[in-house]
Coordinates of C-alpha atoms in Angstrom, one line a residue:
M722 CA 94.9 87.6 211.2
T723 CA 94.0 88.3 207.6
E724 CA 94.7 85.9 204.7
Q725 CA 97.4 88.2 203.3
C726 CA 99.1 88.5 206.7
R727 CA 99.1 84.7 207.2
G728 CA 100.6 84.3 203.7
A729 CA 103.4 86.7 204.6
C730 CA 104.1 85.0 207.9
L731 CA 104.2 81.6 206.2
S732 CA 106.7 82.8 203.6
A733 CA 108.9 84.3 206.4
W734 CA 108.7 81.1 208.5
E735 CA 109.7 78.9 205.5
R736 CA 112.7 81.2 204.7
R737 CA 113.9 81.2 208.3
S738 CA 113.4 77.5 208.9
E739 CA 114.9 76.2 205.6
W740 CA 118.5 75.9 206.6
P741 CA 117.9 74.8 210.3
L742 CA 115.6 72.0 209.0
T743 CA 118.3 71.0 206.4
A744 CA 120.8 70.7 209.2
I745 CA 118.4 68.6 211.4
A746 CA 117.6 66.3 208.5
L747 CA 121.3 65.7 207.8
A748 CA 121.8 65.1 211.5
F749 CA 118.9 62.6 211.5
L750 CA 120.5 60.8 208.6
A751 CA 123.9 60.6 210.4
V752 CA 122.4 59.3 213.7
Y753 CA 120.4 56.7 211.8
A754 CA 123.4 55.6 209.8
W755 CA 125.5 55.3 213.0
E756 CA 122.8 53.2 214.7
V757 CA 122.6 50.8 211.8
I758 CA 126.2 50.5 210.7
A759 CA 127.5 50.3 214.3
D760 CA 124.8 47.8 215.2
L761 CA 124.0 49.5 218.5
H762 CA 122.2 47.8 221.3
G763 CA 121.0 48.6 224.8
A764 CA 121.5 52.1 226.1
E765 CA 123.3 53.3 223.1
R766 CA 120.5 52.3 220.8
A767 CA 117.9 53.9 223.1
G768 CA 119.9 57.1 223.0
T769 CA 120.0 57.2 219.3
E770 CA 116.3 56.5 219.1
L771 CA 115.6 59.3 221.6
A772 CA 117.7 61.7 219.5
M773 CA 116.0 60.8 216.3
N774 CA 112.5 61.1 217.9
A775 CA 113.5 64.6 219.2
M776 CA 114.6 65.7 215.7
W777 CA 111.5 64.2 214.3
A778 CA 109.4 66.3 216.6
V779 CA 110.9 69.4 215.0
F780 CA 109.6 68.3 211.6
I781 CA 106.1 67.8 213.1
V782 CA 106.2 71.2 214.7
D783 CA 107.3 72.7 211.3
Y784 CA 104.4 71.0 209.6
L785 CA 101.8 72.2 212.2
V786 CA 103.1 75.8 212.1
R787 CA 102.9 75.9 208.3
L788 CA 99.4 74.5 208.3
A789 CA 98.3 77.1 210.9
L790 CA 99.8 79.9 208.9
A791 CA 98.5 78.8 205.5
P792 CA 96.0 81.3 204.0
Q793 CA 93.6 78.6 202.8
R794 CA 94.3 75.6 205.1
G795 CA 92.1 73.1 203.2
R796 CA 93.7 73.9 199.9
W797 CA 97.2 73.9 201.5
F798 CA 96.5 70.6 203.1
V799 CA 95.6 68.9 199.8
R800 CA 98.5 70.4 198.0
H801 CA 101.0 69.3 200.7
L802 CA 100.1 65.6 201.3
F803 CA 103.7 64.8 200.7
D804 CA 104.7 66.9 203.7
L805 CA 102.0 65.0 205.8
A806 CA 103.6 61.7 204.7
V807 CA 107.0 62.9 205.8
V808 CA 105.8 63.4 209.4
A809 CA 103.2 60.6 209.6
L810 CA 104.9 57.5 208.1
P811 CA 107.7 57.1 210.6
V812 CA 105.2 55.9 213.2
L813 CA 105.0 52.7 211.2
R814 CA 107.9 50.8 212.7
P815 CA 108.6 48.4 209.7
L816 CA 108.9 51.4 207.4
R817 CA 111.2 53.5 209.5
L818 CA 113.5 54.2 206.6
V819 CA 110.9 56.6 205.1
R820 CA 111.8 59.0 207.9
L821 CA 114.7 60.0 205.7
I822 CA 112.4 61.5 203.0
A823 CA 112.4 64.6 205.2
L824 CA 115.6 65.5 203.4
I825 CA 113.6 65.5 200.1
G826 CA 111.0 67.7 201.7
V827 CA 113.6 70.2 202.6
L828 CA 115.1 70.0 199.1
H829 CA 111.7 70.7 197.7
R830 CA 111.5 73.9 199.7
G831 CA 115.1 75.0 199.1
A832 CA 115.4 74.3 195.3
G833 CA 113.6 77.5 194.4
M834 CA 110.9 77.9 191.8
A835 CA 113.1 77.2 188.7
L836 CA 111.9 73.9 187.3
R837 CA 115.3 72.8 186.1
G838 CA 116.8 73.7 189.5
R839 CA 114.3 71.6 191.3
I840 CA 114.8 68.7 189.0
T841 CA 118.5 68.8 189.3
A842 CA 118.3 69.0 193.1
Y843 CA 115.8 66.2 193.2
T844 CA 117.9 64.0 190.9
A845 CA 121.2 64.5 192.8
G846 CA 119.7 64.3 196.2
G847 CA 117.3 61.5 195.3
V848 CA 120.1 59.2 193.9
T849 CA 122.3 59.8 196.9
L850 CA 119.5 59.3 199.4
L851 CA 118.0 56.2 197.7
V852 CA 121.4 54.4 197.6
L853 CA 122.3 55.4 201.1
V854 CA 118.9 54.9 202.7
S855 CA 118.2 51.6 201.0
S856 CA 121.6 50.3 202.0
L857 CA 120.9 51.2 205.6
A858 CA 117.4 49.8 205.6
V859 CA 118.4 46.5 204.0
L860 CA 121.4 46.1 206.3
D861 CA 119.2 46.9 209.3
A862 CA 116.6 44.3 208.3
E863 CA 118.9 41.6 206.9
R864 CA 121.9 41.5 209.2
G865 CA 120.5 39.1 211.7
A866 CA 118.3 37.1 209.4
P867 CA 119.3 33.4 208.7
G868 CA 120.5 32.7 205.2
T869 CA 120.9 36.3 204.1
P870 CA 123.9 37.2 202.0
I871 CA 123.9 40.9 203.1
R872 CA 125.8 41.2 206.3
T873 CA 128.0 44.3 205.9
Y874 CA 127.3 47.9 204.8
G875 CA 129.6 47.5 201.8
E876 CA 127.5 44.5 200.6
A877 CA 124.4 46.6 201.2
V878 CA 125.7 49.5 199.1
W879 CA 126.8 47.1 196.3
W880 CA 123.3 45.6 196.3
A881 CA 121.6 49.0 196.2
L882 CA 123.8 50.2 193.2
A883 CA 123.1 47.0 191.3
T884 CA 119.4 47.4 191.9
I885 CA 119.0 51.1 191.2
T886 CA 120.9 50.8 187.9
T887 CA 118.7 47.8 186.9
V888 CA 121.8 45.6 186.5
G889 CA 120.6 43.0 188.9
Y890 CA 123.5 40.6 189.1
G891 CA 121.6 38.4 191.5
D892 CA 124.6 37.7 193.8
L893 CA 123.0 39.6 196.6
A894 CA 119.3 39.6 197.5
P895 CA 117.2 40.3 200.6
V896 CA 115.4 37.5 202.3
T897 CA 113.3 39.3 204.9
A898 CA 109.9 41.0 204.3
V899 CA 111.2 44.4 205.3
G900 CA 114.3 44.0 203.1
R901 CA 112.2 43.1 200.1
W902 CA 109.9 46.0 200.7
A903 CA 113.0 48.2 200.7
A904 CA 114.0 46.6 197.4
V905 CA 110.6 47.3 195.8
L906 CA 110.8 51.0 196.8
L907 CA 114.4 51.1 195.5
M908 CA 113.4 49.6 192.2
I909 CA 110.5 52.0 191.7
G910 CA 112.7 54.9 192.7
G911 CA 115.5 53.8 190.4
V912 CA 113.2 53.6 187.3
A913 CA 111.7 57.0 188.1
L914 CA 115.1 58.6 188.6
A915 CA 116.4 57.1 185.3
G916 CA 113.5 58.7 183.5
V917 CA 114.1 62.0 185.3
V918 CA 117.8 62.0 184.4
T919 CA 117.1 61.2 180.7
A920 CA 114.4 63.9 180.5
T921 CA 116.6 66.5 182.2
L922 CA 119.5 65.8 179.8
A923 CA 117.3 65.9 176.8
S924 CA 115.7 69.2 178.0
W925 CA 119.2 70.7 178.6
I926 CA 120.4 69.7 175.1
V927 CA 117.2 71.0 173.4
S928 CA 117.5 74.3 175.2
L929 CA 121.2 74.7 174.2
V930 CA 120.3 73.9 170.6
A931 CA 117.4 76.4 170.7
E932 CA 119.6 79.1 172.2
E933 CA 122.3 78.6 169.5
S934 CA 119.7 78.5 166.7
A935 CA 118.1 81.7 168.0
E936 CA 121.6 83.4 168.1
Q937 CA 122.4 82.2 164.5
E938 CA 119.0 83.3 163.2
A939 CA 119.4 86.7 164.8
A940 CA 123.0 87.1 163.3
T941 CA 121.8 85.9 159.9
R942 CA 118.9 88.4 159.9
A943 CA 121.3 91.1 160.9
Q944 CA 123.7 90.1 158.0
V945 CA 120.8 90.0 155.5
E946 CA 119.7 93.5 156.6
V947 CA 123.2 94.9 156.2
L948 CA 123.5 93.2 152.7
Q949 CA 120.1 94.6 151.7
R950 CA 121.1 98.1 152.7
Q951 CA 124.4 97.7 150.7
V952 CA 122.5 96.5 147.7
T953 CA 119.9 99.3 148.0
A954 CA 122.7 101.9 148.2
L955 CA 124.4 100.5 145.2
I956 CA 121.2 100.3 143.1
E957 CA 120.5 104.0 144.0
R958 CA 124.0 104.9 142.9
V959 CA 123.5 103.0 139.7
E960 CA 120.2 104.8 139.0
H961 CA 121.9 108.1 139.7
L962 CA 124.7 107.4 137.4
G963 CA 122.3 106.3 134.7
A964 CA 120.4 109.5 135.0
D965 CA 123.6 111.5 134.7
R966 CA 124.6 109.5 131.6
S967 CA 121.3 110.1 130.0
T968 CA 121.7 113.9 130.6
R969 CA 125.1 113.9 129.1
A970 CA 124.0 111.9 126.1
A971 CA 121.3 114.4 125.4
A972 CA 123.8 117.3 125.2
P973 CA 125.8 117.9 122.0
D974 CA 129.2 116.3 122.0
P975 CA 131.7 118.2 119.9
G976 CA 134.3 115.4 120.2
S977 CA 132.1 112.6 118.8
E978 CA 132.8 110.9 115.5
A979 CA 129.7 110.6 113.4
G980 CA 128.5 107.1 112.7
A981 CA 131.5 105.5 114.4
G982 CA 129.6 104.3 117.5
V983 CA 132.8 104.8 119.5
R984 CA 133.7 108.0 121.2
A985 CA 137.3 109.0 121.5
G986 CA 136.9 112.0 123.8
A987 CA 138.3 113.7 126.8
E988 CA 139.2 112.0 130.0
P989 CA 136.2 112.0 132.3
D990 CA 136.3 115.0 134.6
A991 CA 135.4 114.7 138.3
K992 CA 132.2 116.8 137.9
A993 CA 130.8 114.3 135.4
G994 CA 131.0 111.4 137.8
G995 CA 133.9 109.4 136.5
G996 CA 134.3 107.0 133.6
T997 CA 132.0 106.5 130.7
E998 CA 131.8 103.6 128.2
A999 CA 133.5 103.2 124.8
G1000 CA 132.5 101.0 121.9
A1001 CA 129.6 98.9 123.3
G1002 CA 128.7 101.6 125.8
V1003 CA 132.4 102.1 126.9
R1004 CA 134.4 105.2 126.3
A1005 CA 138.2 105.3 125.5
G1006 CA 138.9 108.9 126.1
A1007 CA 141.6 111.4 125.4
E1008 CA 143.0 113.8 128.0
P1009 CA 141.2 117.1 128.2
E1010 CA 142.7 119.8 126.0
S1011 CA 142.4 122.4 128.6
G1012 CA 142.1 122.6 132.4
P1013 CA 144.4 121.6 135.2
D1014 CA 146.1 118.8 133.3
A1015 CA 146.8 120.8 130.1
E1016 CA 150.2 122.3 129.4
P1017 CA 150.2 126.1 129.6
G1018 CA 149.5 127.7 126.3
A1019 CA 148.5 124.4 124.6
G1020 CA 145.2 125.7 123.4
A1021 CA 143.5 123.2 121.2
R1022 CA 146.6 121.1 120.6
P1023 CA 146.7 117.5 121.8
V1024 CA 148.6 117.2 125.1
R1025 CA 150.5 114.3 126.6
P1026 CA 148.5 112.7 129.4
V1027 CA 149.7 113.4 132.9
R1028 CA 148.3 110.2 134.4
P1029 CA 149.5 106.9 133.1
V1030 CA 146.8 104.9 131.3
G1031 CA 146.4 101.2 132.0
L1032 CA 144.3 98.7 130.1
F1033 CA 143.4 95.6 132.1
V1034 CA 142.0 92.6 130.3
G1035 CA 140.6 89.5 131.9
L1036 CA 138.1 88.6 134.6
A1037 CA 135.5 90.5 136.5
V1038 CA 133.3 88.7 139.1
L1039 CA 131.2 89.7 142.1
D1040 CA 133.1 88.9 145.4
V1041 CA 131.0 88.1 148.4
I1042 CA 133.5 88.1 151.3
Q1043 CA 132.9 86.7 154.8
L1044 CA 135.2 87.1 157.7
V1045 CA 135.1 84.1 160.0
E1046 CA 136.8 82.8 163.1
A1047 CA 137.5 79.5 161.3
P1048 CA 136.3 77.9 158.1
P1049 CA 133.2 75.8 158.4
G1050 CA 133.4 72.0 158.6
P1051 CA 131.2 69.6 156.8
D1052 CA 127.5 70.2 157.3
E1053 CA 128.3 73.1 159.6
K1054 CA 126.7 76.6 159.8
I1055 CA 128.7 79.4 161.2
V1056 CA 128.2 83.1 161.9
A1057 CA 130.5 85.6 160.0
L1058 CA 132.3 88.3 161.9
D1059 CA 132.0 90.8 159.0
Q1060 CA 131.2 90.8 155.3
A1061 CA 131.9 92.8 152.2
V1062 CA 130.5 92.8 148.6
A1063 CA 132.7 94.2 145.7
A1064 CA 133.8 93.6 142.2
G1065 CA 136.5 91.0 142.0
G1066 CA 138.7 89.1 139.7
P1067 CA 142.5 89.5 139.0
A1068 CA 142.1 92.1 136.3
A1069 CA 139.3 94.0 138.1
N1070 CA 141.2 94.3 141.4
A1071 CA 144.4 95.3 139.6
A1072 CA 142.5 98.0 137.7
V1073 CA 141.0 99.3 141.0
A1074 CA 144.5 99.4 142.6
F1075 CA 145.9 101.2 139.5
A1076 CA 143.2 103.9 139.7
A1077 CA 143.5 104.2 143.4
L1078 CA 147.2 104.9 143.1
G1079 CA 146.7 107.7 140.6
G1080 CA 146.4 106.0 137.2
R1081 CA 143.6 106.0 134.7
A1082 CA 142.3 102.4 134.5
L1083 CA 140.3 100.8 131.7
L1084 CA 138.9 97.3 132.3
A1085 CA 138.0 95.1 129.4
A1086 CA 136.0 92.1 130.9
P1087 CA 132.7 90.3 130.3
V1088 CA 130.2 91.6 132.9
G1089 CA 126.8 91.3 131.2
A1090 CA 123.4 92.2 132.4
G1091 CA 121.3 91.7 135.5
P1092 CA 121.4 92.8 139.2
L1093 CA 124.8 91.2 139.9
A1094 CA 126.3 93.0 136.9
E1095 CA 124.9 96.3 138.1
L1096 CA 126.6 95.8 141.5
I1097 CA 130.0 95.2 139.7
R1098 CA 129.5 98.3 137.5
A1099 CA 128.6 100.5 140.5
D1100 CA 131.7 99.3 142.5
L1101 CA 134.0 99.9 139.5
T1102 CA 132.6 103.3 138.8
A1103 CA 132.9 104.3 142.5
H1104 CA 136.6 103.5 142.4
G1105 CA 137.4 105.3 139.1
V1106 CA 137.6 102.3 136.7
E1107 CA 136.1 102.7 133.2
L1108 CA 134.5 99.4 132.2
I1109 CA 134.6 98.1 128.6
D1110 CA 131.9 95.4 128.8
C1111 CA 133.0 92.5 126.6
A1112 CA 130.0 90.2 127.4
A1113 CA 128.3 88.6 124.4
A1114 CA 124.6 89.4 124.0
P1115 CA 122.4 86.7 125.6
T1116 CA 120.7 84.2 123.3
A1117 CA 117.6 82.1 124.0
R1118 CA 119.8 79.1 124.8
G1119 CA 122.6 80.9 126.6
A1120 CA 120.7 83.6 128.4
A1121 CA 121.7 82.2 131.8
A1122 CA 125.4 82.6 130.9
A1123 CA 125.1 86.4 130.3
G1124 CA 125.5 87.3 134.0
P1125 CA 128.8 87.5 135.9
S1126 CA 130.2 84.9 138.2
V1127 CA 130.0 85.1 142.0
S1128 CA 133.0 84.3 144.1
S1129 CA 132.3 83.1 147.6
C1130 CA 135.3 84.2 149.7
T1131 CA 136.0 83.1 153.3
I1132 CA 138.7 84.9 155.3
T1133 CA 140.0 83.4 158.5
A1134 CA 140.3 86.2 161.1
A1135 CA 143.3 84.9 163.0
T1136 CA 145.5 84.4 160.0
G1137 CA 144.0 86.4 157.2
E1138 CA 144.2 83.3 155.0
R1139 CA 141.5 83.0 152.3
S1140 CA 139.5 80.3 150.6
V1141 CA 137.6 81.0 147.4
V1142 CA 134.9 79.2 145.5
S1143 CA 134.1 80.5 142.0
T1144 CA 133.2 79.5 138.5
N1145 CA 135.7 82.0 137.1
A1146 CA 134.8 83.3 133.6
R1147 CA 131.1 82.5 133.1
A1148 CA 129.8 85.2 130.7
R1149 CA 130.7 84.5 127.1
P1150 CA 133.3 87.1 125.8
D1151 CA 132.6 89.4 122.8
P1152 CA 135.8 90.9 121.3
A1153 CA 134.0 93.7 119.5
P1154 CA 134.0 96.3 122.3
L1155 CA 137.8 95.8 122.8
S1156 CA 138.4 96.0 119.0
A1157 CA 136.4 99.2 119.0
L1158 CA 138.8 100.6 121.6
S1159 CA 141.7 99.6 119.3
D1160 CA 140.1 101.4 116.4
A1161 CA 139.6 104.5 118.6
V1162 CA 143.3 104.5 119.6
A1163 CA 144.2 104.2 115.9
A1164 CA 142.0 107.2 115.2
G1165 CA 143.9 109.3 117.7
A1166 CA 142.5 108.5 121.2
P1167 CA 145.1 108.3 123.9
A1168 CA 146.9 104.9 123.9
P1169 CA 147.5 102.8 127.0
D1170 CA 150.9 103.0 128.6
V1171 CA 150.6 99.5 130.0
V1172 CA 148.4 96.6 129.2
L1173 CA 147.8 93.9 131.8
I1174 CA 146.2 90.5 131.1
D1175 CA 145.3 88.0 133.8
G1176 CA 145.1 84.8 131.7
H1177 CA 141.3 84.5 131.8
N1178 CA 139.4 85.0 128.6
P1179 CA 142.5 84.4 126.3
P1180 CA 140.7 85.7 123.1
L1181 CA 140.4 89.1 124.7
A1182 CA 143.9 88.9 126.1
R1183 CA 145.3 88.4 122.6
I1184 CA 143.4 91.5 121.3
G1185 CA 144.8 93.5 124.2
L1186 CA 148.3 92.4 123.4
D1187 CA 147.9 93.2 119.8
L1188 CA 146.9 96.7 120.8
A1189 CA 149.9 97.0 123.1
E1190 CA 152.3 95.9 120.3
R1191 CA 150.9 98.4 117.9
V1192 CA 151.2 101.4 120.3
G1193 CA 154.4 100.2 122.0
A1194 CA 152.8 99.8 125.5
L1195 CA 154.3 97.7 128.2
R1196 CA 152.8 94.3 128.3
L1197 CA 152.3 92.7 131.7
M1198 CA 150.8 89.3 132.5
D1199 CA 149.4 88.2 135.9
A1200 CA 150.1 84.5 135.5
G1201 CA 148.5 83.4 138.8
S1202 CA 148.3 79.7 137.9
W1203 CA 148.9 77.6 134.8
K1204 CA 146.2 77.6 132.2
D1205 CA 146.5 75.4 129.1
D1206 CA 144.5 77.7 126.9
A1207 CA 146.8 80.6 127.8
A1208 CA 150.1 78.9 127.2
D1209 CA 151.1 81.2 124.3
L1210 CA 150.5 84.5 126.2
P1211 CA 153.6 84.7 128.5
G1212 CA 155.9 84.7 125.5
R1213 CA 154.2 87.9 124.2
C1214 CA 154.7 89.9 127.4
D1215 CA 157.5 92.2 128.6
V1216 CA 157.0 91.2 132.2
V1217 CA 155.3 88.0 133.4
A1218 CA 154.3 87.8 137.1
P1219 CA 153.5 84.2 138.1
S1220 CA 152.6 83.1 141.5
A1221 CA 154.0 80.1 143.4
R1222 CA 151.1 78.1 142.0
F1223 CA 152.2 78.6 138.4
H1224 CA 153.6 75.2 137.3
P1225 CA 154.3 75.0 133.5
P1226 CA 154.9 71.6 131.9
G1227 CA 158.5 70.3 131.8
P1228 CA 160.2 67.2 130.5
A1229 CA 159.9 65.4 133.8
G1230 CA 156.6 66.9 134.9
A1231 CA 155.3 70.3 136.0
L1232 CA 158.1 72.7 137.0
R1233 CA 157.9 73.9 140.6
E1234 CA 161.3 75.5 141.5
P1235 CA 161.2 79.3 141.0
A1236 CA 164.4 79.4 139.0
A1237 CA 163.1 76.7 136.6
V1238 CA 159.8 78.5 136.2
A1239 CA 161.6 81.7 135.4
A1240 CA 163.9 80.0 132.9
W1241 CA 160.9 78.4 131.2
L1242 CA 159.1 81.7 130.8
R1243 CA 162.2 83.6 129.6
G1244 CA 162.9 80.8 127.2
R1245 CA 159.6 81.3 125.5
G1246 CA 160.0 85.1 125.1
A1247 CA 159.1 86.7 128.4
G1248 CA 161.4 89.7 128.9
A1249 CA 161.4 89.8 132.7
V1250 CA 159.8 87.5 135.4
V1251 CA 158.5 88.6 138.8
L1252 CA 157.5 85.6 141.0
T1253 CA 155.2 86.3 144.0
R1254 CA 155.1 83.9 147.0
G1255 CA 152.6 85.2 149.5
S1256 CA 154.4 86.7 152.5
A1257 CA 157.8 85.4 151.3
P1258 CA 160.2 87.7 149.3
V1259 CA 159.2 88.4 145.7
L1260 CA 161.9 87.0 143.3
W1261 CA 162.7 88.7 140.0
W1262 CA 164.8 88.1 136.9
C1263 CA 165.6 90.8 134.3
G1264 CA 168.4 90.7 131.7
E1265 CA 171.5 89.2 133.3
R1266 CA 170.4 90.2 136.8
S1267 CA 168.1 88.8 139.4
G1268 CA 167.0 89.8 142.9
S1269 CA 164.3 89.8 145.6
A1270 CA 162.2 92.2 147.5
A1271 CA 160.7 91.3 150.9
P1272 CA 157.2 92.6 151.7
P1273 CA 157.1 94.8 154.8
A1274 CA 156.1 92.9 157.9
V1275 CA 152.4 93.7 158.7
E1276 CA 149.7 92.1 160.8
A1277 CA 147.6 90.5 158.0
V1278 CA 143.8 90.7 158.4
D1279 CA 142.8 89.6 154.9
T1280 CA 145.1 88.4 152.1
L1281 CA 142.3 88.2 149.5
G1282 CA 143.2 90.2 146.4
A1283 CA 146.7 91.1 147.7
G1284 CA 148.3 89.6 144.6
D1285 CA 146.0 91.6 142.4
V1286 CA 146.8 94.8 144.2
F1287 CA 150.5 93.9 143.7
H1288 CA 150.0 93.6 139.9
G1289 CA 148.1 96.9 139.7
A1290 CA 150.7 98.7 141.7
L1291 CA 153.5 97.1 139.7
A1292 CA 151.9 98.2 136.4
L1293 CA 151.6 101.8 137.6
A1294 CA 155.2 101.9 139.0
L1295 CA 156.6 100.6 135.7
A1296 CA 154.6 103.2 133.7
R1297 CA 155.7 106.0 135.9
A1298 CA 159.3 104.9 136.0
L1299 CA 159.5 105.0 132.2
P1300 CA 157.5 108.1 131.1
G1301 CA 157.0 108.4 127.4
R1302 CA 158.9 105.2 126.5
R1303 CA 157.4 102.4 124.5
F1304 CA 158.6 98.8 124.2
G1305 CA 158.8 96.6 121.1
G1306 CA 158.7 92.9 120.7
G1307 CA 161.4 90.3 120.9
G1308 CA 162.9 88.1 123.6
E1309 CA 165.4 90.5 125.2
A1310 CA 164.6 92.4 128.3
R1311 CA 163.0 95.8 127.5
I1312 CA 163.2 97.3 131.0
A1313 CA 166.2 98.1 133.1
P1314 CA 166.8 95.8 136.1
A1315 CA 167.2 98.8 138.4
A1316 CA 163.8 100.1 137.3
L1317 CA 162.2 96.7 137.8
A1318 CA 163.7 96.3 141.3
V1319 CA 162.3 99.7 142.4
A1320 CA 158.9 98.9 140.9
V1321 CA 158.7 95.5 142.6
A1322 CA 159.7 97.0 146.0
S1323 CA 157.0 99.7 145.6
A1324 CA 154.3 97.1 144.7
C1325 CA 155.3 94.9 147.7
A1326 CA 154.7 97.8 150.0
V1327 CA 151.2 98.6 148.6
A1328 CA 150.2 94.9 148.5
A1329 CA 151.3 94.4 152.1
A1330 CA 149.4 97.5 153.3
S1331 CA 146.2 96.1 151.6
T1332 CA 146.3 93.0 153.8
E1333 CA 145.9 95.1 156.9
H1334 CA 142.3 95.7 156.2
F1335 CA 139.3 93.4 155.7
G1336 CA 137.9 93.2 152.1
T1337 CA 139.4 94.3 148.9
R1338 CA 138.6 98.0 149.1
A1339 CA 139.1 99.2 152.7
W1340 CA 142.9 99.7 152.1
I1341 CA 142.1 102.5 149.6
A1342 CA 140.4 104.7 152.2
A1343 CA 143.3 104.1 154.6
M1344 CA 146.0 105.2 152.1
P1345 CA 147.9 108.3 153.1
R1346 CA 147.0 111.3 150.9
D1347 CA 149.3 113.9 149.5

């Protein structure tokens, strides 16, 4: 028989004999236990001894067959000395308990090649066998000895457990030589098994940590790759827009004003790629004098804009938005389900909503220079918002403050609730570009129909309100939360839209009741008040009337920016409801309650729809088109 053939026969024999030998080993253990616990004598004991010897002969035959079938018998013999001990040691009468290690021999063969599987099997089987066998051996040796405290199987088990766990109470101890040898073996086995258990648990924990770390690293790498692709695409878009701007700048511009540095021109047409810049690189334009939006036969005469024009003054940041199953706890790293990067801030998001719904949006906010600023510019341009960058030029001392802020936004997937960490306004504002827009309007450029301020950058907000008062535009304030440095702004607005977090100071502390907040605002000059409360109905007060509008019931995915979308939609609805009308100063209401009620309901529907999508831009693509 060839070596290969013998190896195949050996493997087949081991597979077929595995379970029969396991059954015989268990039967051997049962017979031995019965002999010891029942304290058999005479014929009964002779019968059990005969049965055990017969079963033992099966193990001897198994060993001899495997030795004969081994491809390299000498090498197999050396590597299987444990198997030799299993069949040879029982002939030593005083150490008859080692017959039971046949069970371990079978476990060694049946546990498979997986290291952790073998260790687990050895540990479980070894602990059970050590306790059971040691108890039987000690009871067999000690029961008839004079002065021994171990006389029942229960006492023997108690002694074995106390010994293997190294507790050693000392209440029970063997007195015979065989019993003490059994105790020595049990002590050695107990220490070895304790080490095995500790090592196995440590290995299991380390493997779990390694697997989790590998998954997190893979997810993080995937997120970084996605973000890199997004940044690359935005940078390419910025470069393309810059090339287009350079091309247009090189061409003669018949609508330019020599030496003014500010261009009051036509509204950007779709072929030119969207908004350009007026003043400091930002353009406040007039509607085209011809084309689809011009009145028939108008020729070169100025025409009334078809689209409402909105000026949004306040904050622009870069939002990095992560969708998670649950917010991270202290010192916890989690893997996001999705992510988005977009321009953010109350005024910026409201301007995007205004443009998405059909208006022409101008955003006056400090953005500054650098890669983050370019990302903001690209996103605003892509969504039809014309940026008037009001960031001060960096100085040697304040160069770090020239860039925009970054808002870290976490969205909980199950509820759509958000948490935001941001420095808010970081770039120093420069009012010159916004003042240039005012000069351009005074020179004949189209004036805004509505001016929205968000309470950030109050110096810019005051310039925007001055412009609105001069041209009679509707003045709207997004008063998200109370800001001490913006306390004078609500009184200059036609409509103030606070949130439930807006708590102005009162005689007895900050005001929190909606009616008290509305009364405080109207008492300081606000014409109408629209108070948002998340998913709860929006409350409004106008003239002698008040009312509410419940947002449509939707399955919210992401509530980030929903309030900003509401304000942008409200600004457009009010401008469209009152075409051609202008509003003056004073404390009386300058908008009809019925018109305000319709505008609030319309804004509620748009804001609710925006929460059905992750991120602050996905809702725009999902809007129904005419």
